[in-house]
Amino acid sequence: MKKMILFISVALMIFMIGCSSKDVSLTDIKDKLKDTVDFSTFSKEEESSFLKDTFDFDMDKIEEYEVYVPQTNLNTNTILLLNLKNASDASEFKEKIDAYKENLLSIYEDYAPDQAEFVKDSVYEEHGKTIVFVISDKSEEVKKALADLYK
């Protein structure tokens, strides 16, 4: 009986450790991404109306955000960092980000195929209440940077 309780306790601890998500601030994420992505090619979008108009996000569900968009419509570079009030809302935001990606693909596939490839290779990650979405020509490096950050 004692072995069974010990086994269940150890299994529960491993499960809890495996399911926990490291708490990383949006500033920390941005700083880590700056080591990989050239932020000089982006414009910071300050207005929350941009998120509502572009992604159709429910702003009442967002605690904090940072958005960086291309300076011109000649490229698709995007960095979207969201800290949601509730992690259970993440799937709703993923659906809207996927719709945004599909829209970009339909625009850029014929217009600028290289940009469409960047959209296809975009990075989307959820870490608890945090969502990171990056369209860049350095998607593999972004994935590695995020993996390092969330070790």
Backbone as a chain_set.jsonl record, in Angstrom:
{"seq": "MKKMILFISVALMIFMIGCSSKDVSLTDIKDKLKDTVDFSTFSKEEESSFLKDTFDFDMDKIEEYEVYVPQTNLNTNTILLLNLKNASDASEFKEKIDAYKENLLSIYEDYAPDQAEFVKDSVYEEHGKTIVFVISDKSEEVKKALADLYK", "coords": {"N": [[0.823, -1.197, 0.0], [1.931, 1.235, 0.826], [3.865, 1.543, -1.146], [2.259, 1.931, -3.366], [1.007, 4.4, -2.792], [3.276, 6.021, -2.688], [4.154, 5.723, -5.355], [1.977, 6.887, -6.758], [2.125, 9.493, -5.734], [4.654, 10.346, -6.683], [4.181, 10.166, -9.455], [2.162, 12.071, -9.723], [3.548, 14.405, -8.98], [5.441, 14.541, -11.074], [3.718, 14.882, -13.227], [2.567, 17.388, -12.56], [4.803, 19.067, -12.659], [5.532, 18.777, -15.335], [3.324, 19.918, -16.588], [3.362, 22.507, -15.79], [3.874, 25.947, -16.539], [6.421, 28.111, -17.381], [6.589, 31.343, -16.093], [6.844, 34.071, -18.006], [7.539, 37.378, -18.819], [6.048, 39.726, -21.163], [7.863, 41.645, -21.927], [10.301, 40.337, -21.464], [10.093, 38.343, -23.404], [10.01, 39.902, -25.744], [12.546, 41.122, -25.564], [14.183, 38.86, -25.837], [13.474, 38.071, -28.417], [14.48, 40.228, -29.823], [17.128, 39.633, -30.05], [17.147, 38.005, -32.18], [15.421, 38.821, -34.271], [15.23, 41.6, -36.465], [14.155, 44.422, -35.227], [13.989, 46.938, -36.311], [12.718, 46.884, -38.691], [10.085, 46.945, -38.165], [7.009, 48.491, -37.059], [5.77, 49.72, -34.053], [2.606, 49.012, -32.846], [0.374, 50.818, -31.139], [-2.318, 51.293, -30.555], [-5.235, 49.786, -29.288], [-7.369, 49.374, -30.898], [-6.348, 48.493, -33.289], [-5.847, 45.748, -32.904], [-8.443, 44.844, -32.534], [-9.634, 45.58, -34.996], [-7.973, 44.29, -36.897], [-7.627, 41.594, -36.085], [-9.995, 40.935, -34.875], [-10.189, 40.621, -32.126], [-11.399, 40.088, -28.802], [-11.065, 42.554, -26.722], [-11.471, 42.75, -24.016], [-10.637, 40.402, -22.962], [-7.949, 40.419, -22.937], [-5.07, 40.961, -21.108], [-2.612, 42.23, -21.392], [-0.576, 43.465, -24.077], [1.664, 43.437, -26.915], [2.398, 44.668, -30.077], [3.898, 44.418, -33.191], [4.257, 45.524, -36.415], [4.67, 45.338, -40.04], [6.514, 47.988, -41.645], [5.821, 48.702, -44.156], [3.482, 47.688, -46.735], [4.728, 45.815, -48.209], [5.825, 43.654, -47.037], [5.292, 40.92, -44.694], [6.011, 40.791, -42.069], [5.404, 40.286, -38.676], [4.915, 40.671, -35.224], [3.309, 39.467, -32.528], [2.408, 39.664, -29.285], [0.696, 38.398, -26.652], [-0.856, 38.619, -23.514], [-3.141, 36.924, -21.925], [-6.147, 37.272, -19.954], [-7.269, 34.943, -19.108], [-6.244, 31.686, -19.491], [-7.813, 29.778, -20.704], [-9.053, 30.981, -22.816], [-7.393, 30.916, -24.963], [-7.681, 29.244, -27.254], [-9.701, 30.472, -28.725], [-8.394, 32.814, -29.526], [-6.354, 31.701, -31.054], [-7.801, 30.681, -33.242], [-8.584, 33.08, -34.45], [-6.144, 34.2, -35.104], [-5.258, 32.276, -36.904], [-7.141, 32.729, -38.94], [-6.356, 35.274, -39.707], [-3.813, 34.658, -40.737], [-4.579, 33.054, -42.947], [-5.879, 34.969, -44.495], [-3.725, 36.683, -45.091], [-2.178, 34.894, -46.595], [-3.815, 34.527, -48.85], [-3.636, 37.03, -49.966], [-0.863, 37.427, -50.451], [0.147, 35.206, -51.871], [0.197, 35.255, -54.739], [1.097, 37.818, -55.166], [3.485, 38.279, -53.664], [5.283, 35.743, -53.376], [7.435, 34.919, -51.72], [6.931, 36.231, -49.314], [4.549, 35.002, -48.633], [5.48, 32.474, -48.016], [6.849, 33.032, -45.646], [4.666, 33.556, -44.013], [3.439, 31.038, -44.006], [5.404, 29.64, -42.62], [5.257, 30.724, -40.124], [5.499, 31.368, -36.568], [3.742, 30.095, -33.88], [2.979, 30.047, -30.551], [1.786, 28.897, -27.418], [1.911, 29.622, -24.036], [0.785, 28.966, -21.177], [-1.037, 31.66, -20.153], [0.005, 33.21, -22.092], [0.478, 34.195, -25.445], [2.403, 33.836, -28.326], [3.065, 35.058, -31.456], [4.674, 35.052, -34.466], [5.675, 36.32, -37.532], [8.212, 35.987, -39.722], [11.328, 36.076, -41.516], [13.029, 34.57, -40.158], [12.089, 32.283, -38.795], [12.889, 29.761, -37.743], [15.018, 30.461, -36.054], [13.612, 32.049, -34.275], [11.966, 30.134, -33.057], [13.921, 28.639, -31.707], [14.914, 30.596, -29.973], [12.664, 31.091, -28.376], [12.347, 28.567, -27.246], [14.67, 28.443, -25.705], [14.083, 30.481, -23.913], [11.887, 29.522, -22.521], [12.861, 27.343, -21.125]], "CA": [[0.0, 0.0, 0.0], [2.82, 2.39, 0.886], [4.497, 1.675, -2.464], [1.242, 2.465, -4.262], [0.866, 5.819, -2.463], [4.518, 6.655, -3.132], [4.115, 5.749, -6.82], [0.984, 7.889, -7.18], [2.671, 10.803, -5.367], [5.726, 10.674, -7.635], [3.552, 10.38, -10.761], [1.452, 13.347, -9.647], [4.556, 15.467, -9.005], [5.986, 14.619, -12.437], [2.66, 15.454, -14.056], [2.437, 18.814, -12.242], [5.995, 19.745, -13.17], [5.443, 18.762, -16.79], [2.23, 20.772, -17.054], [3.535, 23.886, -15.373], [4.418, 26.807, -17.581], [7.281, 29.141, -16.83], [5.99, 32.665, -16.228], [7.78, 34.967, -18.676], [6.851, 38.624, -19.169], [6.103, 40.108, -22.572], [9.122, 42.369, -22.111], [11.352, 39.321, -21.581], [9.937, 37.708, -24.719], [10.44, 40.884, -26.744], [14.002, 41.263, -25.473], [14.787, 37.647, -26.402], [13.265, 38.117, -29.869], [15.35, 41.26, -30.397], [18.415, 38.995, -30.353], [16.947, 37.187, -33.376], [14.686, 39.542, -35.315], [15.578, 43.016, -36.595], [12.964, 45.209, -34.913], [13.967, 48.199, -37.062], [11.834, 46.714, -39.855], [8.723, 46.93, -37.646], [6.429, 49.635, -36.368], [4.986, 49.284, -32.893], [1.207, 49.43, -32.924], [-0.027, 51.13, -29.766], [-3.772, 51.375, -30.385], [-5.932, 48.509, -29.142], [-8.305, 49.252, -32.022], [-5.668, 47.718, -34.327], [-6.092, 44.335, -32.63], [-9.87, 44.594, -32.774], [-9.9, 45.708, -36.435], [-7.17, 43.356, -37.679], [-7.804, 40.199, -35.661], [-11.313, 40.785, -34.266], [-9.993, 40.144, -30.763], [-12.177, 40.64, -27.703], [-10.039, 43.234, -25.936], [-11.743, 42.537, -22.594], [-9.994, 39.151, -22.562], [-6.497, 40.616, -23.015], [-4.51, 41.7, -19.98], [-1.48, 43.029, -21.858], [-0.167, 43.068, -25.423], [2.618, 44.212, -27.711], [2.223, 44.324, -31.482], [4.829, 45.045, -34.117], [3.786, 45.237, -37.77], [5.605, 45.84, -41.054], [6.458, 49.422, -41.931], [5.173, 48.848, -45.463], [2.686, 46.507, -47.081], [5.528, 44.96, -49.076], [6.188, 42.423, -46.328], [4.307, 40.381, -43.755], [6.595, 40.692, -40.726], [4.484, 40.584, -37.58], [5.172, 40.104, -33.902], [2.145, 39.66, -31.68], [2.604, 39.097, -27.958], [-0.52, 38.59, -25.873], [-1.003, 38.032, -22.191], [-4.585, 36.843, -21.727], [-6.628, 37.231, -18.579], [-7.614, 33.566, -18.792], [-5.612, 30.77, -20.45], [-8.837, 28.991, -21.405], [-9.478, 31.73, -24.013], [-6.335, 30.843, -25.986], [-8.145, 28.613, -28.502], [-10.441, 31.517, -29.461], [-7.405, 33.701, -30.135], [-5.66, 30.934, -32.096], [-8.679, 30.658, -34.417], [-8.555, 34.397, -35.102], [-4.8, 34.343, -35.679], [-5.257, 31.416, -38.09], [-7.918, 33.426, -39.972], [-5.47, 36.346, -40.159], [-2.802, 34.02, -41.592], [-5.227, 32.655, -44.204], [-6.098, 36.198, -45.256], [-2.418, 37.102, -45.62], [-1.785, 33.952, -47.651], [-4.586, 34.799, -50.069], [-3.145, 38.294, -50.531], [0.543, 37.411, -50.845], [0.57, 34.043, -52.669], [0.525, 35.674, -56.105], [1.728, 39.14, -55.102], [4.856, 38.141, -53.169], [5.356, 34.364, -52.876], [8.4, 34.782, -50.623], [6.247, 36.657, -48.1], [3.574, 33.949, -48.321], [6.242, 31.405, -47.354], [7.095, 33.456, -44.266], [3.392, 33.37, -43.304], [3.275, 29.59, -43.813], [6.395, 29.188, -41.64], [5.143, 31.558, -38.929], [5.62, 30.713, -35.273], [2.65, 30.318, -32.933], [3.186, 29.285, -29.324], [1.02, 29.24, -26.223], [2.565, 29.283, -22.769], [-0.166, 29.416, -20.163], [-1.878, 32.768, -20.615], [0.77, 33.99, -23.062], [0.502, 33.761, -26.841], [3.448, 34.464, -29.144], [2.854, 34.825, -32.883], [5.725, 35.775, -35.183], [5.927, 36.085, -38.954], [9.548, 36.517, -39.97], [12.176, 35.22, -42.336], [13.898, 33.867, -39.212], [11.186, 31.509, -37.935], [13.622, 28.716, -37.012], [15.751, 31.124, -34.981], [12.601, 32.473, -33.299], [11.581, 28.927, -32.309], [15.027, 28.313, -30.811], [14.963, 31.624, -28.932], [11.555, 30.845, -27.455], [12.656, 27.333, -26.511], [15.65, 28.827, -24.685], [13.413, 31.331, -22.928], [10.938, 28.736, -21.726], [13.521, 26.163, -20.517]], "C": [[0.866, 1.26, 0.0], [3.495, 2.624, -0.459], [3.528, 2.309, -3.467], [1.066, 3.969, -4.028], [2.097, 6.587, -2.924], [4.53, 6.784, -4.659], [3.153, 6.821, -7.322], [1.491, 9.295, -6.878], [3.746, 11.251, -6.352], [5.128, 10.977, -9.012], [2.835, 11.724, -10.792], [2.431, 14.514, -9.692], [5.135, 15.639, -10.402], [4.972, 15.267, -13.362], [2.542, 16.958, -13.821], [3.622, 19.605, -12.764], [5.931, 19.833, -14.691], [4.393, 19.696, -17.333], [2.408, 22.22, -16.651], [4.176, 24.677, -16.503], [5.217, 27.913, -16.918], [6.647, 30.502, -17.102], [7.044, 33.629, -16.774], [7.01, 36.208, -19.113], [6.961, 38.901, -20.672], [7.386, 40.869, -22.88], [10.284, 41.398, -22.27], [11.305, 38.637, -22.942], [10.446, 38.638, -25.802], [11.961, 41.03, -26.741], [14.718, 40.061, -26.076], [14.646, 37.647, -27.922], [14.151, 39.158, -30.544], [16.74, 40.719, -30.713], [18.361, 38.255, -31.689], [16.391, 37.978, -34.547], [15.083, 41.008, -35.293], [14.315, 43.861, -36.41], [12.906, 46.529, -35.672], [13.082, 48.102, -38.307], [10.363, 46.716, -39.46], [8.312, 48.309, -37.145], [5.625, 49.093, -35.205], [3.585, 49.863, -33.01], [0.697, 49.599, -31.495], [-1.536, 51.027, -29.533], [-4.411, 49.991, -30.298], [-6.926, 48.295, -30.282], [-7.676, 48.464, -33.177], [-5.945, 46.227, -34.138], [-7.548, 43.967, -32.905], [-10.151, 44.596, -34.279], [-9.189, 44.629, -37.254], [-7.485, 41.896, -37.361], [-9.206, 39.896, -35.13], [-11.211, 40.192, -32.866], [-10.974, 40.829, -29.805], [-11.172, 41.249, -26.724], [-10.26, 43.077, -24.428], [-11.066, 41.274, -22.066], [-8.465, 39.253, -22.56], [-6.037, 41.481, -21.846], [-3.442, 42.683, -20.449], [-1.104, 42.552, -23.25], [0.952, 43.965, -25.937], [2.481, 43.719, -29.138], [3.205, 45.137, -32.315], [4.438, 44.579, -35.514], [4.777, 45.787, -38.781], [5.426, 47.339, -41.281], [5.807, 49.701, -43.288], [4.352, 47.597, -45.739], [3.426, 45.591, -48.058], [5.994, 43.69, -48.369], [5.158, 42.098, -45.256], [4.806, 40.304, -42.325], [5.603, 41.136, -39.654], [4.995, 39.934, -36.31], [3.985, 40.48, -33.036], [2.391, 38.918, -30.374], [1.372, 39.427, -27.139], [-0.384, 37.938, -24.512], [-2.498, 38.082, -21.89], [-4.937, 36.861, -20.247], [-6.891, 35.794, -18.141], [-7.044, 32.645, -19.871], [-6.637, 29.966, -21.245], [-9.36, 29.701, -22.657], [-8.501, 31.591, -25.174], [-6.829, 30.254, -27.299], [-8.942, 29.598, -29.359], [-9.47, 32.443, -30.197], [-6.637, 32.984, -31.242], [-6.505, 30.892, -33.366], [-8.615, 31.976, -35.177], [-7.19, 34.683, -35.721], [-4.699, 33.483, -36.944], [-6.028, 32.069, -39.239], [-7.093, 34.574, -40.56], [-4.404, 35.791, -41.113], [-3.392, 33.641, -42.952], [-5.472, 33.87, -45.1], [-4.786, 36.687, -45.872], [-1.97, 36.189, -46.762], [-2.527, 34.247, -48.949], [-4.113, 36.082, -50.746], [-1.765, 38.122, -51.159], [0.96, 36.239, -51.73], [0.962, 34.418, -54.092], [1.345, 36.957, -56.119], [3.202, 39.053, -54.71], [5.008, 36.75, -52.54], [6.346, 34.161, -51.728], [7.766, 35.183, -49.289], [5.205, 35.617, -47.667], [4.267, 32.78, -47.617], [6.54, 31.76, -45.898], [5.834, 33.269, -43.418], [3.18, 31.888, -43.013], [4.195, 29.063, -42.715], [6.322, 29.966, -40.322], [5.186, 30.707, -37.662], [4.425, 31.104, -34.411], [2.916, 29.432, -31.727], [2.28, 29.821, -28.229], [1.808, 28.761, -25.018], [1.673, 29.812, -21.658], [-1.087, 30.477, -20.739], [-1.198, 33.586, -21.713], [0.727, 33.345, -24.44], [1.59, 34.551, -27.556], [3.189, 34.064, -30.586], [3.848, 35.697, -33.633], [5.748, 35.334, -36.642], [7.253, 36.774, -39.257], [10.293, 35.572, -40.903], [13.118, 34.397, -41.455], [13.082, 32.987, -38.265], [11.916, 30.417, -37.146], [14.398, 29.304, -35.835], [14.803, 31.589, -33.877], [12.184, 31.284, -32.439], [12.662, 28.567, -31.295], [15.104, 29.315, -29.652], [13.859, 31.417, -27.903], [11.791, 29.59, -26.629], [13.662, 27.624, -25.404], [14.991, 29.607, -23.551], [12.53, 30.529, -21.989], [11.534, 27.448, -21.152], [13.148, 26.052, -19.069]], "O": [[0.588, 2.221, -0.717], [3.68, 3.77, -0.871], [3.926, 3.116, -4.306], [0.985, 4.731, -4.992], [1.98, 7.676, -3.487], [4.879, 7.838, -5.191], [3.497, 7.584, -8.225], [1.302, 10.202, -7.689], [3.748, 12.398, -6.8], [5.529, 11.943, -9.661], [2.901, 12.436, -11.794], [2.174, 15.509, -10.37], [5.301, 16.767, -10.867], [5.327, 16.108, -14.188], [2.429, 17.725, -14.778], [3.446, 20.716, -13.264], [6.249, 20.876, -15.263], [4.549, 20.221, -18.436], [1.671, 23.084, -17.128], [4.925, 24.135, -17.316], [4.734, 28.574, -15.998], [6.218, 30.777, -18.223], [8.012, 33.959, -16.089], [5.941, 36.095, -19.713], [7.845, 38.382, -21.353], [7.934, 40.747, -23.975], [11.156, 41.605, -23.114], [12.341, 38.382, -23.556], [11.215, 38.231, -26.673], [12.587, 41.057, -27.801], [15.738, 40.215, -26.748], [15.576, 37.272, -28.636], [14.532, 38.994, -31.704], [17.451, 41.279, -31.548], [19.397, 37.918, -32.262], [16.841, 37.82, -35.682], [15.252, 41.594, -34.223], [13.509, 43.995, -37.331], [11.863, 47.182, -35.674], [12.736, 49.12, -38.906], [9.49, 46.514, -40.304], [9.147, 49.165, -36.851], [4.884, 48.121, -35.351], [3.409, 51.059, -33.245], [0.605, 48.632, -30.739], [-1.973, 50.708, -28.427], [-4.155, 49.128, -31.138], [-7.281, 47.158, -30.592], [-8.392, 47.837, -33.957], [-6.243, 45.522, -35.103], [-7.837, 42.899, -33.446], [-10.837, 43.705, -34.779], [-9.762, 44.111, -38.213], [-7.596, 41.066, -38.263], [-9.564, 38.732, -34.955], [-12.035, 39.37, -32.466], [-11.326, 41.996, -29.983], [-10.508, 40.525, -25.983], [-9.325, 43.255, -23.648], [-10.938, 41.099, -20.855], [-7.773, 38.293, -22.223], [-6.544, 42.58, -21.625], [-3.37, 43.817, -19.973], [-1.284, 41.379, -23.578], [1.155, 45.084, -25.465], [2.451, 42.515, -29.391], [3.327, 46.354, -32.171], [4.306, 43.38, -35.762], [5.63, 46.605, -38.436], [4.331, 47.881, -41.128], [5.307, 50.798, -43.534], [4.504, 46.578, -45.065], [2.825, 44.701, -48.66], [6.493, 42.764, -49.007], [4.273, 42.899, -44.957], [4.098, 39.803, -41.452], [5.038, 42.228, -39.726], [5.451, 38.791, -36.32], [3.693, 41.659, -32.834], [2.56, 37.699, -30.36], [1.038, 40.597, -26.952], [0.144, 36.833, -24.388], [-3.053, 39.151, -21.633], [-4.12, 36.507, -19.397], [-6.757, 35.46, -16.964], [-7.344, 32.823, -21.051], [-6.344, 29.521, -22.355], [-10.042, 29.081, -23.473], [-8.763, 32.103, -26.263], [-6.43, 30.725, -28.365], [-8.862, 29.557, -30.587], [-9.701, 32.807, -31.35], [-6.304, 33.593, -32.258], [-5.969, 31.052, -34.462], [-8.593, 31.986, -36.407], [-7.105, 35.343, -36.757], [-4.119, 33.912, -37.941], [-5.61, 31.973, -40.393], [-7.129, 34.815, -41.766], [-4.128, 36.378, -42.16], [-2.773, 33.881, -43.988], [-5.292, 33.801, -46.316], [-4.749, 37.061, -47.045], [-1.446, 36.658, -47.771], [-1.932, 34.219, -50.027], [-4.184, 36.201, -51.969], [-1.517, 38.606, -52.263], [2.052, 36.281, -52.298], [1.975, 33.933, -54.595], [2.192, 37.15, -56.992], [4.059, 39.673, -55.339], [4.878, 36.595, -51.326], [6.117, 33.322, -50.857], [8.024, 34.558, -48.26], [5.008, 35.388, -46.473], [3.692, 32.168, -46.717], [6.491, 30.897, -45.022], [5.914, 32.876, -42.254], [2.787, 31.52, -41.906], [3.826, 28.156, -41.97], [7.231, 29.873, -39.497], [4.942, 29.5, -37.688], [4.132, 32.286, -34.233], [3.061, 28.216, -31.859], [2.038, 31.024, -28.125], [2.306, 27.636, -24.989], [1.794, 30.967, -21.249], [-1.825, 30.226, -21.692], [-1.775, 34.555, -22.209], [0.911, 32.137, -24.594], [1.688, 35.77, -27.414], [3.104, 32.878, -30.904], [3.872, 36.916, -33.467], [5.829, 34.145, -36.949], [7.398, 37.983, -39.073], [9.922, 34.408, -41.053], [13.916, 33.612, -41.967], [13.354, 32.95, -37.065], [11.581, 30.177, -35.986], [14.432, 28.72, -34.753], [15.14, 31.535, -32.694], [12.062, 31.414, -31.221], [12.355, 28.228, -30.152], [15.33, 28.935, -28.503], [14.089, 31.552, -26.701], [11.471, 29.558, -25.441], [13.529, 27.114, -24.291], [15.309, 29.41, -22.378], [12.442, 30.829, -20.799], [10.792, 26.557, -20.737], [13.597, 25.133, -18.385]]}, "num_chains": 1, "name": "protein.A"}
